[in-house]
Short mmCIF file of C-alpha atoms in Angstrom, two decimals:
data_model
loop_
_atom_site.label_atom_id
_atom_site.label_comp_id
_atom_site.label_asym_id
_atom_site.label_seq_id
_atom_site.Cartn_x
_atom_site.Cartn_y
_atom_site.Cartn_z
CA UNK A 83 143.48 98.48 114.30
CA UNK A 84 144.36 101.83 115.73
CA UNK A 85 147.39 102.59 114.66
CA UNK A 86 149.29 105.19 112.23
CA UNK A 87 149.49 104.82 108.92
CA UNK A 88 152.64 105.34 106.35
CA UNK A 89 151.45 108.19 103.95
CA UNK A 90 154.96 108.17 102.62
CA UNK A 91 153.73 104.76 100.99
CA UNK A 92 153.44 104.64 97.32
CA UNK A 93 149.79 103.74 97.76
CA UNK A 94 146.97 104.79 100.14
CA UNK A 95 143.54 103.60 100.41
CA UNK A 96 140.94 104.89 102.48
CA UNK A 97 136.91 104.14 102.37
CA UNK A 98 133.50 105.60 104.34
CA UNK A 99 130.32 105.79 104.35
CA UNK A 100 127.31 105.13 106.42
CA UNK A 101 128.94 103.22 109.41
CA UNK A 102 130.35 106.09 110.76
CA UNK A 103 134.05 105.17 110.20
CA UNK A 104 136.89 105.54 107.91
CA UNK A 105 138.69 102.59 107.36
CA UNK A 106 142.35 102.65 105.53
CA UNK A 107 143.82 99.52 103.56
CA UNK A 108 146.83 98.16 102.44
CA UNK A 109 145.59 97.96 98.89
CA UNK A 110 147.82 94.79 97.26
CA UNK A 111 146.46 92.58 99.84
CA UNK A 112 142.89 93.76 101.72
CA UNK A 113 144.51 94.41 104.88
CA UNK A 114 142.67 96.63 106.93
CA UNK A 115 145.76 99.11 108.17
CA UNK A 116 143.32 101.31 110.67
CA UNK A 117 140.05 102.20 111.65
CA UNK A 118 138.57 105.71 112.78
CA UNK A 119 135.39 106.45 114.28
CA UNK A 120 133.86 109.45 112.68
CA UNK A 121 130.35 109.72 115.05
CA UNK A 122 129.12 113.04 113.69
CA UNK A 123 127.41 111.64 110.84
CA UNK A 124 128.11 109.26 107.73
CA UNK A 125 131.06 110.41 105.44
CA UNK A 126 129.70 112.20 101.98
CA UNK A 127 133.64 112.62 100.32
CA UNK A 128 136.73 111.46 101.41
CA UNK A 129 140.50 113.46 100.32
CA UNK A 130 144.00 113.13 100.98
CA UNK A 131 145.76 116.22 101.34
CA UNK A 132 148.89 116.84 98.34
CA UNK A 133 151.68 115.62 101.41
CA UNK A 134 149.23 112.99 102.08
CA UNK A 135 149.84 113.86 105.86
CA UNK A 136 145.86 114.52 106.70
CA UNK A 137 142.53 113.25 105.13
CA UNK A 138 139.63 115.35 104.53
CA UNK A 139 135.90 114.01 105.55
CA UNK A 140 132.89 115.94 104.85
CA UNK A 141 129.61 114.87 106.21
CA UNK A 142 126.66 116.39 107.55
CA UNK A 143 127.23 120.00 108.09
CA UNK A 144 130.92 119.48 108.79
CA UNK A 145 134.31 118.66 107.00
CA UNK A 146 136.47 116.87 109.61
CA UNK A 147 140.42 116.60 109.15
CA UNK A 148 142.16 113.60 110.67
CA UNK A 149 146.20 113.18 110.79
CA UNK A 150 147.53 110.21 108.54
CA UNK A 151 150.38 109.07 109.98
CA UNK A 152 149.64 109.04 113.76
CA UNK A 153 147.70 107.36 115.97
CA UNK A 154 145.51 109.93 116.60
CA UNK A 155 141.97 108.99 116.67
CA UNK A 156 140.15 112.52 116.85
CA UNK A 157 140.36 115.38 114.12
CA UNK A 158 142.71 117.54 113.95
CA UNK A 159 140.96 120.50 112.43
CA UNK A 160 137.07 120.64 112.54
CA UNK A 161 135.69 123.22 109.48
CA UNK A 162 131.55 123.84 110.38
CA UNK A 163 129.15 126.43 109.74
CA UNK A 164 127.57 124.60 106.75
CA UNK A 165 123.28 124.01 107.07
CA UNK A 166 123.45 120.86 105.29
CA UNK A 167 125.15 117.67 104.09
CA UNK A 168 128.78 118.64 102.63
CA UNK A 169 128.67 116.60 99.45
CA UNK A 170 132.43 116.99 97.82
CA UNK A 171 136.02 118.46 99.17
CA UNK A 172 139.42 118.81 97.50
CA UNK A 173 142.72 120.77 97.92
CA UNK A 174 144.46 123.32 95.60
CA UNK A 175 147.71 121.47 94.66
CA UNK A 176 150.07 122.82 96.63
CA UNK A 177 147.49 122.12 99.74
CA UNK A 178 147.54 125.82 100.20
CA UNK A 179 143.38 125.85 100.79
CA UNK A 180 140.55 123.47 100.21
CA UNK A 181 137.13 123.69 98.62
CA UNK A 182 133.67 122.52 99.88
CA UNK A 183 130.87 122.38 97.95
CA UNK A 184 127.36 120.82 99.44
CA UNK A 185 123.31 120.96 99.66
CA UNK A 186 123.83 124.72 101.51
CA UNK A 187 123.70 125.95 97.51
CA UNK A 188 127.63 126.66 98.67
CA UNK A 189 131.04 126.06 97.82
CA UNK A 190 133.64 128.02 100.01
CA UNK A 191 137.19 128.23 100.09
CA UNK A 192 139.10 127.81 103.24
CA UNK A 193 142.77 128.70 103.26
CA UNK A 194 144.48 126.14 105.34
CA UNK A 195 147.11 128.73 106.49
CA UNK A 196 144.85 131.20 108.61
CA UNK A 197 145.45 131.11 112.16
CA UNK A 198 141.03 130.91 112.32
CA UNK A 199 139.06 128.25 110.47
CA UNK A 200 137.09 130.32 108.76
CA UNK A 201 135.95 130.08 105.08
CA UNK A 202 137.63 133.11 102.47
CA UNK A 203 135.36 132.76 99.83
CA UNK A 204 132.08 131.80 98.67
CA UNK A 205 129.91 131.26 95.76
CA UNK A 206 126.39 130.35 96.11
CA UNK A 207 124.31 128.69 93.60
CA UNK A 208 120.60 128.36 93.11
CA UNK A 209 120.02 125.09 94.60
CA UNK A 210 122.18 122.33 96.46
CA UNK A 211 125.48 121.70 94.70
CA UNK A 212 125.68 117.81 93.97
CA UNK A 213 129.89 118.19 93.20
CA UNK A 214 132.66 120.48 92.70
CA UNK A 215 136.16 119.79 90.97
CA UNK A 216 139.16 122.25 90.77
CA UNK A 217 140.42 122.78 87.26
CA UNK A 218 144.05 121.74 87.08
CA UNK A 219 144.70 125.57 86.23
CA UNK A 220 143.86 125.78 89.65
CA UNK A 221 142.23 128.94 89.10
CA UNK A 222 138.99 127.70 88.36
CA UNK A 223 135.97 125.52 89.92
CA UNK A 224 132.97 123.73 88.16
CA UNK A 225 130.23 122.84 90.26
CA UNK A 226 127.38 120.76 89.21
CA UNK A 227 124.17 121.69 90.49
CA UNK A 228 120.72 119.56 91.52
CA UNK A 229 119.19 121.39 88.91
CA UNK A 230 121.03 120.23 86.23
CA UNK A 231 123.44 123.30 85.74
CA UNK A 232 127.02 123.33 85.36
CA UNK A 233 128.93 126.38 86.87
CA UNK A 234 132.07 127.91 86.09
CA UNK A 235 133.60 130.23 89.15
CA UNK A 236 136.52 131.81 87.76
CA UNK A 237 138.78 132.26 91.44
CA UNK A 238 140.57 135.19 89.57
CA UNK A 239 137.39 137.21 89.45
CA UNK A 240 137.29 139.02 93.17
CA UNK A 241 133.09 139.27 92.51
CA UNK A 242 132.54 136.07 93.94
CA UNK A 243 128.53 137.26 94.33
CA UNK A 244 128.69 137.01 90.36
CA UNK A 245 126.84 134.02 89.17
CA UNK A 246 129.22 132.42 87.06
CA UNK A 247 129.17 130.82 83.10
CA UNK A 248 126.65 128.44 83.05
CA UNK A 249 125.07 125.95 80.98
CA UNK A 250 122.40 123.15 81.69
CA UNK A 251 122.48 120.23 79.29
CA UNK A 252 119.52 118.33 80.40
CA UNK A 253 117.11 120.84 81.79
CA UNK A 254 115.52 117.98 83.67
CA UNK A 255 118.02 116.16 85.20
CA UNK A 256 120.61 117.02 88.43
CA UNK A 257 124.57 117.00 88.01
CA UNK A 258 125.60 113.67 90.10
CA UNK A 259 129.55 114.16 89.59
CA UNK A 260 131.82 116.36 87.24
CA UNK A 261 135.40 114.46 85.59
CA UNK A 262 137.87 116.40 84.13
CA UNK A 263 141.18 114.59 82.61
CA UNK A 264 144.68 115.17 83.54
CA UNK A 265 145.61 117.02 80.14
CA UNK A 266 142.24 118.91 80.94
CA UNK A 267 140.84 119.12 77.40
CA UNK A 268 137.70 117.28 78.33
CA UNK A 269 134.96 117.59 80.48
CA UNK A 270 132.38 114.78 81.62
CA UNK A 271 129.26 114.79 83.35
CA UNK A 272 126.83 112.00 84.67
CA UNK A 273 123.36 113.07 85.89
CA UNK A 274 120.76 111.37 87.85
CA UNK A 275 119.46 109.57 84.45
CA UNK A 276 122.12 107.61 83.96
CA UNK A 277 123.35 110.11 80.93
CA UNK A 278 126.75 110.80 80.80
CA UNK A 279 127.46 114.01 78.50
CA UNK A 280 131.45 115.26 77.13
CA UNK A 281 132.89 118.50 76.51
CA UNK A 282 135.69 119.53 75.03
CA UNK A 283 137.16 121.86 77.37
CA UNK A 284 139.68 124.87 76.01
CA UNK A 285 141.12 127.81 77.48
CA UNK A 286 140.47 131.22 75.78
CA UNK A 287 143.28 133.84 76.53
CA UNK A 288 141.42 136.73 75.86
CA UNK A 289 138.62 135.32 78.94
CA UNK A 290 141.03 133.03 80.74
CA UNK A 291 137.60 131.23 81.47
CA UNK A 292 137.56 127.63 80.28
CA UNK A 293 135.20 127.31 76.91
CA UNK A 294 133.00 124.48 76.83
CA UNK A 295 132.06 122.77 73.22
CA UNK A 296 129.88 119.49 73.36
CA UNK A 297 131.38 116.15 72.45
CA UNK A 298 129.27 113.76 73.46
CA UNK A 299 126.47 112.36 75.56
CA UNK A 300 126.65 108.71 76.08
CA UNK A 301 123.57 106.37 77.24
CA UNK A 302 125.72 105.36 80.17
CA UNK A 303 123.71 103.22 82.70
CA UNK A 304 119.76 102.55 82.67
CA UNK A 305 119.57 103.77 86.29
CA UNK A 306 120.53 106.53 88.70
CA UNK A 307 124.41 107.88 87.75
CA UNK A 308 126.84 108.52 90.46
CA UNK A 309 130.21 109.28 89.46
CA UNK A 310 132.60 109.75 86.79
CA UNK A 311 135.89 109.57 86.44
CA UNK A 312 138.57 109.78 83.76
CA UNK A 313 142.12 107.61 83.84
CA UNK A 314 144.98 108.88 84.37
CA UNK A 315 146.28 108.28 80.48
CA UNK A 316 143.18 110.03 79.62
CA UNK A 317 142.20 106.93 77.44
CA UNK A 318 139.05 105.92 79.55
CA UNK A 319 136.06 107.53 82.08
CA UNK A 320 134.69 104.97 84.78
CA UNK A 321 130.87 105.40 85.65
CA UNK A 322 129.12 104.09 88.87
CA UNK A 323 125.35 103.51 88.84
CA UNK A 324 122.42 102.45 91.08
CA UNK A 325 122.53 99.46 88.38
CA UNK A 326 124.97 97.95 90.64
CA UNK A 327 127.99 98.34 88.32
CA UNK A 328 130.96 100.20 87.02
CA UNK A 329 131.55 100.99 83.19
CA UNK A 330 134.72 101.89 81.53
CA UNK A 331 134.65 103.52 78.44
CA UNK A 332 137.25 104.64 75.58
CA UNK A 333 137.60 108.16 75.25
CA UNK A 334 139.06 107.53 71.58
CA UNK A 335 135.26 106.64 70.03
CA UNK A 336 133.23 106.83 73.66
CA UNK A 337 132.68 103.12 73.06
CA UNK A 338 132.02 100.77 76.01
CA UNK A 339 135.34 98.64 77.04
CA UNK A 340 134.24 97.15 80.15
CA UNK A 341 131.63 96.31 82.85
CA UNK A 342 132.97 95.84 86.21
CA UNK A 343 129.80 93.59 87.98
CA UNK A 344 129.95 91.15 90.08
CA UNK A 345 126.64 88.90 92.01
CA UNK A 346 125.95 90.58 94.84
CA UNK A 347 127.40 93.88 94.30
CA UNK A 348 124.49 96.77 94.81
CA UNK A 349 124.99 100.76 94.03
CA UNK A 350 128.36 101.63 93.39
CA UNK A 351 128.76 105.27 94.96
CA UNK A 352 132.37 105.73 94.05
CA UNK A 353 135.12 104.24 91.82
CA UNK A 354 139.32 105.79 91.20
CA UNK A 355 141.84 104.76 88.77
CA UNK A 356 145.27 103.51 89.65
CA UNK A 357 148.05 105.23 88.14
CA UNK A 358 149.01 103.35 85.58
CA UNK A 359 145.30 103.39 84.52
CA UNK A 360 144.85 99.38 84.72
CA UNK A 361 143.04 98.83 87.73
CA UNK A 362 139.93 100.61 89.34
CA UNK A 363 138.82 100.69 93.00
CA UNK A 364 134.95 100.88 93.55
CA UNK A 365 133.22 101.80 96.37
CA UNK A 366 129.71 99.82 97.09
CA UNK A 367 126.34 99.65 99.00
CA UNK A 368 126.99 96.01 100.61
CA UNK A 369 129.43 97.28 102.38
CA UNK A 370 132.75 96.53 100.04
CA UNK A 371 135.29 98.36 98.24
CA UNK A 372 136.75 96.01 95.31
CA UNK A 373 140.23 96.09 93.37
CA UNK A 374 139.21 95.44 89.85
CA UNK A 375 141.37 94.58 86.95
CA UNK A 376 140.22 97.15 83.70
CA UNK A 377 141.81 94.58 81.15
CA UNK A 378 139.86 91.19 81.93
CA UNK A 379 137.07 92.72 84.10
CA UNK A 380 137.83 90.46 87.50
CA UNK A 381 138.12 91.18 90.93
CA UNK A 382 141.47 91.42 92.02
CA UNK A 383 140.76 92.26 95.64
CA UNK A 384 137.47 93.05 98.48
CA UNK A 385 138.12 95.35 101.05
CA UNK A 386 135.42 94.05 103.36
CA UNK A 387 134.84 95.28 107.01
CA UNK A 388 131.98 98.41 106.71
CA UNK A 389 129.48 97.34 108.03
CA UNK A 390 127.25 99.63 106.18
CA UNK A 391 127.06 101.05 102.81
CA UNK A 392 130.61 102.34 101.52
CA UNK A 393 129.78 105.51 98.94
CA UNK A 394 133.31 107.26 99.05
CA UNK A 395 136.72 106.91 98.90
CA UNK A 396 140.18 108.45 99.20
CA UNK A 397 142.90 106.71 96.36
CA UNK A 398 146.42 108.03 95.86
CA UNK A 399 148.65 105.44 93.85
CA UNK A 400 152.24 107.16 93.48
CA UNK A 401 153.44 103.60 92.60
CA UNK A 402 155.75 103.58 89.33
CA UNK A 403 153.76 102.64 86.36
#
């Protein structure tokens, strides 16, 4: 299907990967809403904009920007000049500019409202950055890098050359995907080990840089780690693994509350909360997204139709909890 979708719904769903499209779902019953060919290259990140009127794609040396609600099937903004795969995106909250953050060593700021797409701002690292989040401060990115460091680039500092706060907690292992919760006194990491490590996160108002104190470092998954993500309550973090599941944990004692498996199921690249923190969406290498329920552990719904791996995907859920 072709045609526009309703961003003004309480839920959208989108998912990508390596079959070159992005599909969007009606997510209480599978229904595949529309399909868009994205030929460039396979899609790294997928992000709704805060009006939920466009949808962000970054792949290979490109971000691409398609329109939500029409039936438009070509971008309507196109943001290159990056060497090398674009690996995350995101939009300040009041969709004033987005970040992109990728294997360049990069991530650059792009204010939406210039007349020329052109990036503002940049900070370079010193080696490919795996993922970036925006602090909900909004003044503040952390970037995790392939060589296992964790950056802090403070947006209020106009030295953006600076290399910002730093730490590395396994010396030996990349950053895969940084969390932080909604109430944004934690911090989570998962690295390529499988190793999922927690910070307490705190604002000093002397620095106005965010402090970082360890909490925790969990065992997480015997394989490969891929993302993290905390609930919207702030009461669990999801993980996704190259051990073909997702794992929900309790951020009261860090203990383990659920697997999410399923025969069949291979790497899961991606995975979002809803909003009332219940359900989670995951994102797989067979070629399905799946609708699982956090309480019992079942599938609820498969959003089948890639016909490649799917390793991202776009979730807003506005519904009333």
């Amino acid at each position: 299907m072709t045609g526009g979708v309703d961003s003004s719904a309480d839920v959208l769903l989108a998912t990508s990967g390596y079959d070159h499209t992005i599909r969007f779902w009606q997510a209480h019953s599978g229904i595949s809403l529309r399909t868009l060919q994205h030929p460039d290259s396979q899609v790294n990140c997928l992000a709704f904009s805060p009006d939920r009127a466009v949808i962000a794609a970054a792949g290979h040396q490109h971000v691409r920007m398609y329109d939500v609600n029409s039936n438009n099937p070509n971008p309507v903004v196109n943001y290159d000049g990056m060497s090398k795969n674009v690996m995350e995106c995101g939009f300040q909250v009041d969709g004033n500019w987005m970040w992109t953050a990728g294997e360049d060593k990069t991530v650059k700021i792009w204010d939406l409202r210039a007349p020329r797409v052109a990036f503002q701002r940049m900070y370079t690292a010193e080696s490919p950055v795996n993922c970036a989040i925006l602090h909900p401060n909004q003044s503040e990115i952390i970037l995790g890098d392939a060589n296992g460091a964790i950056h802090i680039w403070d947006l209020r500092n106009d030295d953006d050359a600076a290399l910002g706060n730093q730490l590395k907690p396994d010396h030996d292992a990349s950053i895969q995907c940084l969390a932080i919760n909604q109430d944004a006194n934690y911090l989570s990491s998962i690295n390529n080990k499988g190793d999922v490590y927690v910070w307490s996160l705190t604002q000093s108002s002397q620095e106005h840089v965010a402090t970082l104190t360890p909490k925790n470092k969990i065992r997480a998954h015997s394989k490969y780690g891929l993302k993290c993500r905390f609930s919207p309550d702030s009461c669990l973090l999801a993980t996704t693994s190259a051990d073909c599941s997702v794992k929900i944990w309790n951020t009261a004692d860090w203990s383990l509350r659920q697997t999410l498996a399923i025969d069949g199921q291979r790497w899961v690249w991606d995975a979002q909360f809803s909003a009332d923190s219940n359900y989670v969406v995951s994102a797989s290498s067979e070629g399905n997204a799946r609708l699982w329920s956090v309480d019992d552990g079942d599938v609820r719904r498969t959003y089948s139709g890639h016909q490649k791996a799917v390793v991202c995907l776009a979730f807003h859920d506005n519904s009333p909890n």
